[in-house]
Amino acid sequence: MEDTLAGILHQQFTWLQIGELFVRIAAACICGAAVGVERSKRFKEAGIRTHLVVCFAAALMMIVSKYAFADVATALGDRGADPARIAAQVVTGVSFLGAGVIFRHGATVKGLTTAAGIWATAGIGLAIGAGLYVIGVFATVVIVVLQFVMHKVQVGVDAYTVSHLQFTVTDDATFRQPFLDFLKECKTQIAETRMEAKESGEITYDLILRVPRQVSVEEITAYLMGNKGVKTVSILPNS
């Protein structure tokens, strides 16, 4: 009886050990959901469910990678089995899932942080699936804290939003310099500029601006609408 497949598996895993594998999967689900909370609150494409499933799947793959060949190793010898090969494919395979949430939106690229979070969540699942509970939970805490903190303390490009404005001015000579001074005062950068001169002498500006998050685009449009030299103002989507 001991030479049967069931007998070999019974020798390899007790019910207590099988229960511990269940705990690993459950812990991975909790950690994955925790990472997804911040993304979900910001209405990102990949939220709690996506991160939970990714972490669960990574933990499952890690368990399979480590323990699925125990019967082969016992009955037939090692036979060159590599317990890391399935886990290695998770690292590269989940990258395709992350790439699916990255897209260009006008002058900006969206989804990079979400994609990186999915990749890191897979790493957490692998760690917990391997039985490294402390490492997995610590990594979860680090990622969750960093996501919340970095959205509070924004530096570099993260401190700006992109706005697309189009407006027409009747007297460009008297309008341009005061407008540039206003943008400088608001610490707003001009990313792209397009100008079109009409036969009437009017100039149509098509601007893509990098606006500090503490400055609303409504403040800029209010300045434009309050300027007598500005004829029309439009806020366009970033396409």
Tab-separated table of N, CA, C and O in Angstrom, residues 66-183:
chain	number	residue	atom	x	y	z
A	66	LYS	N	7.197	24.152	-5.376
A	66	LYS	CA	8.007	23.560	-4.310
A	66	LYS	C	7.625	22.122	-3.989
A	66	LYS	O	8.488	21.283	-3.725
A	67	TYR	N	6.322	21.823	-4.000
A	67	TYR	CA	5.863	20.562	-3.412
A	67	TYR	C	5.169	19.606	-4.377
A	67	TYR	O	4.913	18.460	-4.029
A	68	ALA	N	4.862	20.039	-5.599
A	68	ALA	CA	4.085	19.181	-6.489
A	68	ALA	C	4.857	17.954	-6.959
A	68	ALA	O	4.255	17.000	-7.443
A	69	PHE	N	6.188	17.964	-6.818
A	69	PHE	CA	6.992	16.861	-7.331
A	69	PHE	C	7.555	15.991	-6.211
A	69	PHE	O	8.501	15.244	-6.415
A	70	ALA	N	6.923	16.093	-5.028
A	70	ALA	CA	7.412	15.311	-3.891
A	70	ALA	C	7.248	13.822	-4.145
A	70	ALA	O	8.115	13.017	-3.778
A	71	ASP	N	6.140	13.423	-4.806
A	71	ASP	CA	5.928	12.005	-5.071
A	71	ASP	C	6.930	11.474	-6.087
A	71	ASP	O	7.415	10.353	-5.985
A	72	VAL	N	7.297	12.295	-7.085
A	72	VAL	CA	8.285	11.881	-8.082
A	72	VAL	C	9.650	11.716	-7.436
A	72	VAL	O	10.372	10.751	-7.689
A	73	ALA	N	10.004	12.675	-6.590
A	73	ALA	CA	11.307	12.617	-5.932
A	73	ALA	C	11.406	11.400	-5.022
A	73	ALA	O	12.459	10.780	-4.900
A	74	THR	N	10.279	11.013	-4.384
A	74	THR	CA	10.304	9.886	-3.457
A	74	THR	C	10.296	8.556	-4.194
A	74	THR	O	11.077	7.662	-3.889
A	75	ALA	N	9.432	8.463	-5.198
A	75	ALA	CA	9.260	7.182	-5.871
A	75	ALA	C	10.326	6.912	-6.921
A	75	ALA	O	10.777	5.790	-7.091
A	76	LEU	N	10.736	7.942	-7.642
A	76	LEU	CA	11.616	7.738	-8.796
A	76	LEU	C	12.941	8.473	-8.676
A	76	LEU	O	13.720	8.490	-9.609
A	77	GLY	N	13.170	9.105	-7.538
A	77	GLY	CA	14.377	9.885	-7.389
A	77	GLY	C	14.168	11.317	-7.859
A	77	GLY	O	13.105	11.683	-8.344
A	78	ASP	N	15.218	12.088	-7.763
A	78	ASP	CA	15.113	13.515	-8.089
A	78	ASP	C	14.801	13.738	-9.567
A	78	ASP	O	14.010	14.593	-9.928
A	79	ARG	N	15.456	13.014	-10.465
A	79	ARG	CA	15.251	13.097	-11.915
A	79	ARG	C	15.417	14.516	-12.449
A	79	ARG	O	14.773	14.919	-13.413
A	80	GLY	N	16.260	15.290	-11.779
A	80	GLY	CA	16.549	16.630	-12.278
A	80	GLY	C	15.433	17.632	-12.060
A	80	GLY	O	15.404	18.664	-12.720
A	81	ALA	N	14.485	17.349	-11.191
A	81	ALA	CA	13.374	18.275	-10.934
A	81	ALA	C	13.907	19.581	-10.339
A	81	ALA	O	14.710	19.569	-9.417
A	82	ASP	N	13.454	20.712	-10.893
A	82	ASP	CA	13.868	22.030	-10.415
A	82	ASP	C	12.671	22.709	-9.775
A	82	ASP	O	11.758	23.161	-10.476
A	83	PRO	N	12.621	22.821	-8.456
A	83	PRO	CA	11.446	23.391	-7.792
A	83	PRO	C	11.269	24.890	-8.025
A	83	PRO	O	10.242	25.449	-7.667
A	84	ALA	N	12.252	25.549	-8.645
A	84	ALA	CA	12.156	27.001	-8.860
A	84	ALA	C	11.631	27.355	-10.245
A	84	ALA	O	11.332	28.515	-10.508
A	85	ARG	N	11.476	26.376	-11.134
A	85	ARG	CA	11.194	26.738	-12.525
A	85	ARG	C	9.793	27.317	-12.710
A	85	ARG	O	9.600	28.229	-13.508
A	86	ILE	N	8.802	26.822	-12.000
A	86	ILE	CA	7.453	27.379	-12.127
A	86	ILE	C	7.402	28.774	-11.528
A	86	ILE	O	6.828	29.698	-12.116
A	87	ALA	N	8.013	28.962	-10.363
A	87	ALA	CA	8.040	30.277	-9.722
A	87	ALA	C	8.734	31.302	-10.609
A	87	ALA	O	8.325	32.462	-10.674
A	88	ALA	N	9.771	30.882	-11.313
A	88	ALA	CA	10.493	31.805	-12.198
A	88	ALA	C	9.592	32.298	-13.318
A	88	ALA	O	9.697	33.450	-13.754
A	89	GLN	N	8.701	31.441	-13.795
A	89	GLN	CA	7.790	31.850	-14.864
A	89	GLN	C	6.743	32.847	-14.367
A	89	GLN	O	6.223	33.653	-15.146
A	90	VAL	N	6.428	32.802	-13.079
A	90	VAL	CA	5.474	33.765	-12.522
A	90	VAL	C	6.038	35.177	-12.618
A	90	VAL	O	5.328	36.133	-12.964
A	91	VAL	N	7.313	35.338	-12.330
A	91	VAL	CA	7.949	36.656	-12.335
A	91	VAL	C	7.842	37.307	-13.710
A	91	VAL	O	7.533	38.495	-13.839
A	92	THR	N	8.090	36.529	-14.757
A	92	THR	CA	8.006	37.087	-16.104
A	92	THR	C	6.573	37.102	-16.619
A	92	THR	O	6.168	38.040	-17.311
A	93	GLY	N	5.814	36.081	-16.297
A	93	GLY	CA	4.451	35.986	-16.808
A	93	GLY	C	3.536	37.081	-16.312
A	93	GLY	O	2.703	37.602	-17.063
A	94	VAL	N	3.685	37.492	-15.052
A	94	VAL	CA	2.814	38.530	-14.501
A	94	VAL	C	3.113	39.887	-15.115
A	94	VAL	O	2.284	40.810	-15.057
A	95	SER	N	4.273	40.023	-15.737
A	95	SER	CA	4.619	41.286	-16.395
A	95	SER	C	3.652	41.608	-17.529
A	95	SER	O	3.345	42.771	-17.780
A	96	PHE	N	3.152	40.581	-18.210
A	96	PHE	CA	2.188	40.817	-19.274
A	96	PHE	C	0.886	41.363	-18.712
A	96	PHE	O	0.221	42.202	-19.329
A	97	LEU	N	0.503	40.890	-17.533
A	97	LEU	CA	-0.698	41.407	-16.890
A	97	LEU	C	-0.506	42.865	-16.508
A	97	LEU	O	-1.400	43.697	-16.700
A	98	GLY	N	0.680	43.195	-15.992
A	98	GLY	CA	0.966	44.581	-15.639
A	98	GLY	C	0.979	45.494	-16.846
A	98	GLY	O	0.515	46.640	-16.795
A	99	ALA	N	1.492	44.987	-17.966
A	99	ALA	CA	1.539	45.802	-19.183
A	99	ALA	C	0.142	46.175	-19.667
A	99	ALA	O	-0.039	47.195	-20.333
A	100	GLY	N	-0.843	45.367	-19.308
A	100	GLY	CA	-2.209	45.626	-19.749
A	100	GLY	C	-2.849	46.841	-19.111
A	100	GLY	O	-3.858	47.352	-19.622
A	101	VAL	N	-2.295	47.334	-17.997
A	101	VAL	CA	-2.882	48.494	-17.319
A	101	VAL	C	-2.079	49.766	-17.586
A	101	VAL	O	-2.386	50.814	-17.033
A	102	ILE	N	-1.042	49.665	-18.434
A	102	ILE	CA	-0.245	50.842	-18.790
A	102	ILE	C	-0.746	51.378	-20.124
A	102	ILE	O	-0.863	50.635	-21.094
A	103	PHE	N	-1.066	52.648	-20.161
A	103	PHE	CA	-1.508	53.243	-21.419
A	103	PHE	C	-1.129	54.713	-21.437
A	103	PHE	O	-0.972	55.354	-20.398
A	104	ARG	N	-0.999	55.236	-22.644
A	104	ARG	CA	-0.661	56.654	-22.823
A	104	ARG	C	-1.942	57.459	-22.828
A	104	ARG	O	-2.917	57.111	-23.499
A	105	HIS	N	-1.938	58.544	-22.053
A	105	HIS	CA	-3.096	59.424	-21.976
A	105	HIS	C	-2.622	60.844	-22.260
A	105	HIS	O	-2.166	61.554	-21.375
A	106	GLY	N	-2.706	61.235	-23.539
A	106	GLY	CA	-2.212	62.555	-23.914
A	106	GLY	C	-0.711	62.632	-23.751
A	106	GLY	O	0.042	61.814	-24.277
A	107	ALA	N	-0.261	63.629	-22.970
A	107	ALA	CA	1.176	63.825	-22.768
A	107	ALA	C	1.708	63.027	-21.589
A	107	ALA	O	2.873	63.151	-21.246
A	108	THR	N	0.873	62.225	-20.957
A	108	THR	CA	1.295	61.467	-19.786
A	108	THR	C	1.103	59.978	-20.017
A	108	THR	O	0.383	59.547	-20.907
A	109	VAL	N	1.760	59.171	-19.185
A	109	VAL	CA	1.616	57.722	-19.207
A	109	VAL	C	0.952	57.303	-17.907
A	109	VAL	O	1.433	57.623	-16.818
A	110	LYS	N	-0.152	56.583	-18.011
A	110	LYS	CA	-0.909	56.167	-16.850
A	110	LYS	C	-0.688	54.680	-16.564
A	110	LYS	O	-0.432	53.897	-17.477
A	111	GLY	N	-0.823	54.302	-15.312
A	111	GLY	CA	-0.834	52.893	-14.941
A	111	GLY	C	0.497	52.301	-14.537
A	111	GLY	O	0.568	51.118	-14.205
A	112	LEU	N	1.571	53.089	-14.534
A	112	LEU	CA	2.878	52.536	-14.194
A	112	LEU	C	2.934	52.045	-12.746
A	112	LEU	O	3.450	50.962	-12.468
A	113	THR	N	2.393	52.846	-11.832
A	113	THR	CA	2.410	52.458	-10.421
A	113	THR	C	1.551	51.222	-10.189
A	113	THR	O	1.929	50.313	-9.435
A	114	THR	N	0.392	51.160	-10.854
A	114	THR	CA	-0.484	50.001	-10.718
A	114	THR	C	0.198	48.749	-11.245
A	114	THR	O	0.138	47.680	-10.623
A	115	ALA	N	0.871	48.859	-12.393
A	115	ALA	CA	1.580	47.715	-12.970
A	115	ALA	C	2.699	47.240	-12.043
A	115	ALA	O	2.886	46.036	-11.832
A	116	ALA	N	3.441	48.197	-11.482
A	116	ALA	CA	4.511	47.837	-10.550
A	116	ALA	C	3.936	47.177	-9.305
A	116	ALA	O	4.526	46.231	-8.762
A	117	GLY	N	2.759	47.655	-8.868
A	117	GLY	CA	2.110	47.060	-7.703
A	117	GLY	C	1.687	45.624	-7.955
A	117	GLY	O	1.801	44.756	-7.073
A	118	ILE	N	1.191	45.338	-9.160
A	118	ILE	CA	0.813	43.970	-9.509
A	118	ILE	C	2.039	43.063	-9.493
A	118	ILE	O	2.000	41.934	-8.982
A	119	TRP	N	3.133	43.555	-10.039
A	119	TRP	CA	4.377	42.764	-10.066
A	119	TRP	C	4.870	42.486	-8.648
A	119	TRP	O	5.271	41.365	-8.319
A	120	ALA	N	4.829	43.516	-7.805
A	120	ALA	CA	5.262	43.337	-6.410
A	120	ALA	C	4.329	42.401	-5.666
A	120	ALA	O	4.769	41.600	-4.823
A	121	THR	N	3.021	42.480	-5.963
A	121	THR	CA	2.053	41.596	-5.311
A	121	THR	C	2.337	40.143	-5.651
A	121	THR	O	2.187	39.253	-4.806
A	122	ALA	N	2.741	39.894	-6.891
A	122	ALA	CA	3.124	38.531	-7.271
A	122	ALA	C	4.316	38.062	-6.444
A	122	ALA	O	4.373	36.900	-6.014
A	123	GLY	N	5.260	38.962	-6.194
A	123	GLY	CA	6.408	38.624	-5.353
A	123	GLY	C	5.995	38.278	-3.930
A	123	GLY	O	6.539	37.350	-3.311
A	124	ILE	N	5.018	39.010	-3.417
A	124	ILE	CA	4.501	38.725	-2.072
A	124	ILE	C	3.868	37.340	-2.046
A	124	ILE	O	4.062	36.550	-1.113
A	125	GLY	N	3.091	37.036	-3.096
A	125	GLY	CA	2.476	35.712	-3.169
A	125	GLY	C	3.496	34.600	-3.215
A	125	GLY	O	3.341	33.563	-2.568
A	126	LEU	N	4.562	34.804	-3.961
A	126	LEU	CA	5.628	33.802	-4.028
A	126	LEU	C	6.276	33.604	-2.660
A	126	LEU	O	6.569	32.471	-2.254
A	127	ALA	N	6.512	34.709	-1.969
A	127	ALA	CA	7.148	34.617	-0.646
A	127	ALA	C	6.273	33.845	0.327
A	127	ALA	O	6.744	32.947	1.040
A	128	ILE	N	4.982	34.169	0.362
A	128	ILE	CA	4.085	33.484	1.297
A	128	ILE	C	3.876	32.036	0.869
A	128	ILE	O	3.812	31.126	1.705
A	129	GLY	N	3.785	31.806	-0.443
A	129	GLY	CA	3.658	30.432	-0.921
A	129	GLY	C	4.857	29.579	-0.556
A	129	GLY	O	4.746	28.371	-0.362
A	130	ALA	N	6.016	30.201	-0.438
A	130	ALA	CA	7.236	29.492	-0.060
A	130	ALA	C	7.342	29.311	1.449
A	130	ALA	O	8.266	28.647	1.927
A	131	GLY	N	6.414	29.904	2.188
A	131	GLY	CA	6.442	29.783	3.642
A	131	GLY	C	7.163	30.907	4.345
A	131	GLY	O	7.340	30.871	5.570
A	132	LEU	N	7.573	31.932	3.593
A	132	LEU	CA	8.267	33.076	4.195
A	132	LEU	C	7.230	34.104	4.653
A	132	LEU	O	7.099	35.191	4.088
A	133	TYR	N	6.490	33.773	5.693
A	133	TYR	CA	5.399	34.632	6.153
A	133	TYR	C	5.882	36.019	6.557
A	133	TYR	O	5.281	37.033	6.191
A	134	VAL	N	6.953	36.056	7.335
A	134	VAL	CA	7.444	37.336	7.853
A	134	VAL	C	7.860	38.247	6.701
A	134	VAL	O	7.514	39.441	6.674
A	135	ILE	N	8.572	37.686	5.725
A	135	ILE	CA	9.001	38.478	4.574
A	135	ILE	C	7.793	38.952	3.776
A	135	ILE	O	7.711	40.122	3.359
A	136	GLY	N	6.842	38.078	3.539
A	136	GLY	CA	5.658	38.440	2.766
A	136	GLY	C	4.827	39.522	3.429
A	136	GLY	O	4.412	40.486	2.782
A	137	VAL	N	4.595	39.375	4.733
A	137	VAL	CA	3.808	40.371	5.459
A	137	VAL	C	4.562	41.687	5.554
A	137	VAL	O	3.978	42.769	5.392
A	138	PHE	N	5.873	41.622	5.796
A	138	PHE	CA	6.678	42.847	5.849
A	138	PHE	C	6.636	43.578	4.511
A	138	PHE	O	6.470	44.805	4.464
A	139	ALA	N	6.769	42.839	3.407
A	139	ALA	CA	6.718	43.456	2.082
A	139	ALA	C	5.353	44.100	1.833
A	139	ALA	O	5.266	45.176	1.236
A	140	THR	N	4.300	43.445	2.302
A	140	THR	CA	2.947	44.011	2.154
A	140	THR	C	2.828	45.339	2.875
A	140	THR	O	2.319	46.326	2.328
A	141	VAL	N	3.316	45.380	4.117
A	141	VAL	CA	3.249	46.610	4.910
A	141	VAL	C	4.054	47.715	4.227
A	141	VAL	O	3.596	48.866	4.126
A	142	VAL	N	5.242	47.370	3.737
A	142	VAL	CA	6.098	48.367	3.092
A	142	VAL	C	5.410	48.959	1.862
A	142	VAL	O	5.369	50.183	1.677
A	143	ILE	N	4.847	48.097	1.020
A	143	ILE	CA	4.219	48.581	-0.214
A	143	ILE	C	3.001	49.438	0.094
A	143	ILE	O	2.812	50.515	-0.495
A	144	VAL	N	2.157	48.985	1.018
A	144	VAL	CA	0.949	49.743	1.355
A	144	VAL	C	1.313	51.111	1.925
A	144	VAL	O	0.752	52.144	1.530
A	145	VAL	N	2.272	51.137	2.850
A	145	VAL	CA	2.691	52.409	3.455
A	145	VAL	C	3.296	53.337	2.401
A	145	VAL	O	2.981	54.532	2.351
A	146	LEU	N	4.149	52.791	1.541
A	146	LEU	CA	4.776	53.620	0.512
A	146	LEU	C	3.743	54.210	-0.446
A	146	LEU	O	3.843	55.374	-0.836
A	147	GLN	N	2.741	53.416	-0.817
A	147	GLN	CA	1.723	53.921	-1.730
A	147	GLN	C	0.963	55.096	-1.117
A	147	GLN	O	0.718	56.104	-1.785
A	148	PHE	N	0.580	54.965	0.141
A	148	PHE	CA	-0.157	56.041	0.799
A	148	PHE	C	0.739	57.265	1.025
A	148	PHE	O	0.319	58.401	0.784
A	149	VAL	N	1.977	57.041	1.462
A	149	VAL	CA	2.870	58.160	1.769
A	149	VAL	C	3.254	58.915	0.503
A	149	VAL	O	3.225	60.154	0.476
A	150	MET	N	3.578	58.181	-0.570
A	150	MET	CA	4.036	58.833	-1.790
A	150	MET	C	2.925	59.616	-2.487
A	150	MET	O	3.205	60.516	-3.281
A	151	HIS	N	1.671	59.307	-2.179
A	151	HIS	CA	0.586	60.120	-2.721
A	151	HIS	C	0.353	61.369	-1.871
A	151	HIS	O	-0.277	62.319	-2.326
A	152	LYS	N	0.856	61.350	-0.637
A	152	LYS	CA	0.780	62.542	0.209
A	152	LYS	C	1.970	63.458	-0.044
A	152	LYS	O	1.823	64.682	-0.066
A	153	VAL	N	3.143	62.862	-0.210
A	153	VAL	CA	4.366	63.622	-0.450
A	153	VAL	C	4.779	63.379	-1.894
A	153	VAL	O	5.441	62.391	-2.200
A	154	GLN	N	4.391	64.265	-2.776
A	154	GLN	CA	4.634	64.088	-4.200
A	154	GLN	C	5.787	64.977	-4.657
A	154	GLN	O	5.837	66.164	-4.330
A	155	VAL	N	6.697	64.393	-5.411
A	155	VAL	CA	7.858	65.126	-5.910
A	155	VAL	C	7.981	64.879	-7.411
A	155	VAL	O	7.431	63.922	-7.958
A	156	GLY	N	8.737	65.757	-8.077
A	156	GLY	CA	8.987	65.579	-9.496
A	156	GLY	C	7.720	65.635	-10.323
A	156	GLY	O	6.812	66.431	-10.081
A	157	VAL	N	7.624	64.744	-11.298
A	157	VAL	CA	6.493	64.748	-12.215
A	157	VAL	C	5.189	64.410	-11.514
A	157	VAL	O	4.101	64.803	-11.954
A	158	ASP	N	5.257	63.666	-10.386
A	158	ASP	CA	4.035	63.309	-9.656
A	158	ASP	C	3.373	64.523	-9.018
A	158	ASP	O	2.208	64.458	-8.624
A	159	ALA	N	4.110	65.615	-8.875
A	159	ALA	CA	3.549	66.813	-8.243
A	159	ALA	C	2.763	67.668	-9.231
A	159	ALA	O	2.255	68.721	-8.858
A	160	TYR	N	2.645	67.227	-10.478
A	160	TYR	CA	1.966	68.007	-11.509
A	160	TYR	C	0.820	67.209	-12.132
A	160	TYR	O	0.858	65.972	-12.178
A	161	THR	N	-0.175	67.941	-12.620
A	161	THR	CA	-1.207	67.364	-13.461
A	161	THR	C	-1.073	67.983	-14.850
A	161	THR	O	-0.487	69.053	-15.007
A	162	VAL	N	-1.613	67.311	-15.842
A	162	VAL	CA	-1.527	67.798	-17.219
A	162	VAL	C	-2.890	68.326	-17.643
A	162	VAL	O	-3.911	67.652	-17.479
A	163	SER	N	-2.906	69.539	-18.176
A	163	SER	CA	-4.142	70.173	-18.639
A	163	SER	C	-3.966	70.643	-20.078
A	163	SER	O	-2.885	71.086	-20.471
A	164	HIS	N	-5.031	70.539	-20.829
A	164	HIS	CA	-5.023	70.925	-22.251
A	164	HIS	C	-5.992	72.090	-22.441
A	164	HIS	O	-7.198	71.939	-22.253
A	165	LEU	N	-5.460	73.256	-22.772
A	165	LEU	CA	-6.269	74.459	-22.937
A	165	LEU	C	-6.184	74.979	-24.367
A	165	LEU	O	-5.133	74.902	-25.009
A	166	GLN	N	-7.290	75.513	-24.823
A	166	GLN	CA	-7.323	76.173	-26.137
A	166	GLN	C	-8.083	77.486	-25.983
A	166	GLN	O	-9.184	77.504	-25.430
A	167	PHE	N	-7.483	78.572	-26.445
A	167	PHE	CA	-8.134	79.875	-26.323
A	167	PHE	C	-7.686	80.782	-27.462
A	167	PHE	O	-6.642	80.565	-28.092
A	168	THR	N	-8.501	81.791	-27.717
A	168	THR	CA	-8.240	82.739	-28.797
A	168	THR	C	-8.077	84.135	-28.222
A	168	THR	O	-8.892	84.562	-27.383
A	169	VAL	N	-7.025	84.828	-28.643
A	169	VAL	CA	-6.774	86.186	-28.160
A	169	VAL	C	-6.859	87.156	-29.342
A	169	VAL	O	-6.497	86.818	-30.481
A	170	THR	N	-7.338	88.339	-29.047
A	170	THR	CA	-7.499	89.356	-30.102
A	170	THR	C	-6.269	90.231	-30.261
A	170	THR	O	-6.011	90.752	-31.334
A	171	ASP	N	-5.490	90.373	-29.182
A	171	ASP	CA	-4.285	91.220	-29.230
A	171	ASP	C	-3.141	90.465	-28.567
A	171	ASP	O	-2.924	90.550	-27.358
A	172	ASP	N	-2.411	89.724	-29.376
A	172	ASP	CA	-1.357	88.862	-28.833
A	172	ASP	C	-0.203	89.668	-28.246
A	172	ASP	O	0.430	89.241	-27.283
A	173	ALA	N	0.069	90.843	-28.794
A	173	ALA	CA	1.213	91.646	-28.341
A	173	ALA	C	1.078	92.048	-26.876
A	173	ALA	O	2.063	92.054	-26.132
A	174	THR	N	-0.125	92.408	-26.455
A	174	THR	CA	-0.325	92.829	-25.061
A	174	THR	C	-0.688	91.662	-24.148
A	174	THR	O	-0.640	91.797	-22.927
A	175	PHE	N	-1.020	90.515	-24.711
A	175	PHE	CA	-1.469	89.382	-23.898
A	175	PHE	C	-0.318	88.480	-23.477
A	175	PHE	O	-0.270	88.017	-22.333
A	176	ARG	N	0.626	88.219	-24.378
A	176	ARG	CA	1.560	87.112	-24.183
A	176	ARG	C	2.424	87.240	-22.934
A	176	ARG	O	2.457	86.326	-22.096
A	177	GLN	N	3.131	88.346	-22.758
A	177	GLN	CA	4.064	88.455	-21.636
A	177	GLN	C	3.370	88.411	-20.275
A	177	GLN	O	3.818	87.694	-19.378
A	178	PRO	N	2.261	89.142	-20.077
A	178	PRO	CA	1.562	89.028	-18.789
A	178	PRO	C	1.088	87.599	-18.506
A	178	PRO	O	1.118	87.139	-17.365
A	179	PHE	N	0.671	86.880	-19.557
A	179	PHE	CA	0.228	85.490	-19.374
A	179	PHE	C	1.393	84.595	-18.974
A	179	PHE	O	1.259	83.754	-18.070
A	180	LEU	N	2.544	84.775	-19.603
A	180	LEU	CA	3.725	83.993	-19.237
A	180	LEU	C	4.159	84.293	-17.804
A	180	LEU	O	4.579	83.395	-17.072
A	181	ASP	N	4.056	85.555	-17.409
A	181	ASP	CA	4.386	85.928	-16.027
A	181	ASP	C	3.423	85.266	-15.044
A	181	ASP	O	3.826	84.824	-13.960
A	182	PHE	N	2.142	85.189	-15.429
A	182	PHE	CA	1.142	84.541	-14.568
A	182	PHE	C	1.450	83.055	-14.409
A	182	PHE	O	1.381	82.517	-13.294
A	183	LEU	N	1.803	82.382	-15.495
A	183	LEU	CA	2.145	80.963	-15.421
A	183	LEU	C	3.385	80.747	-14.554
A	183	LEU	O	3.451	79.787	-13.779
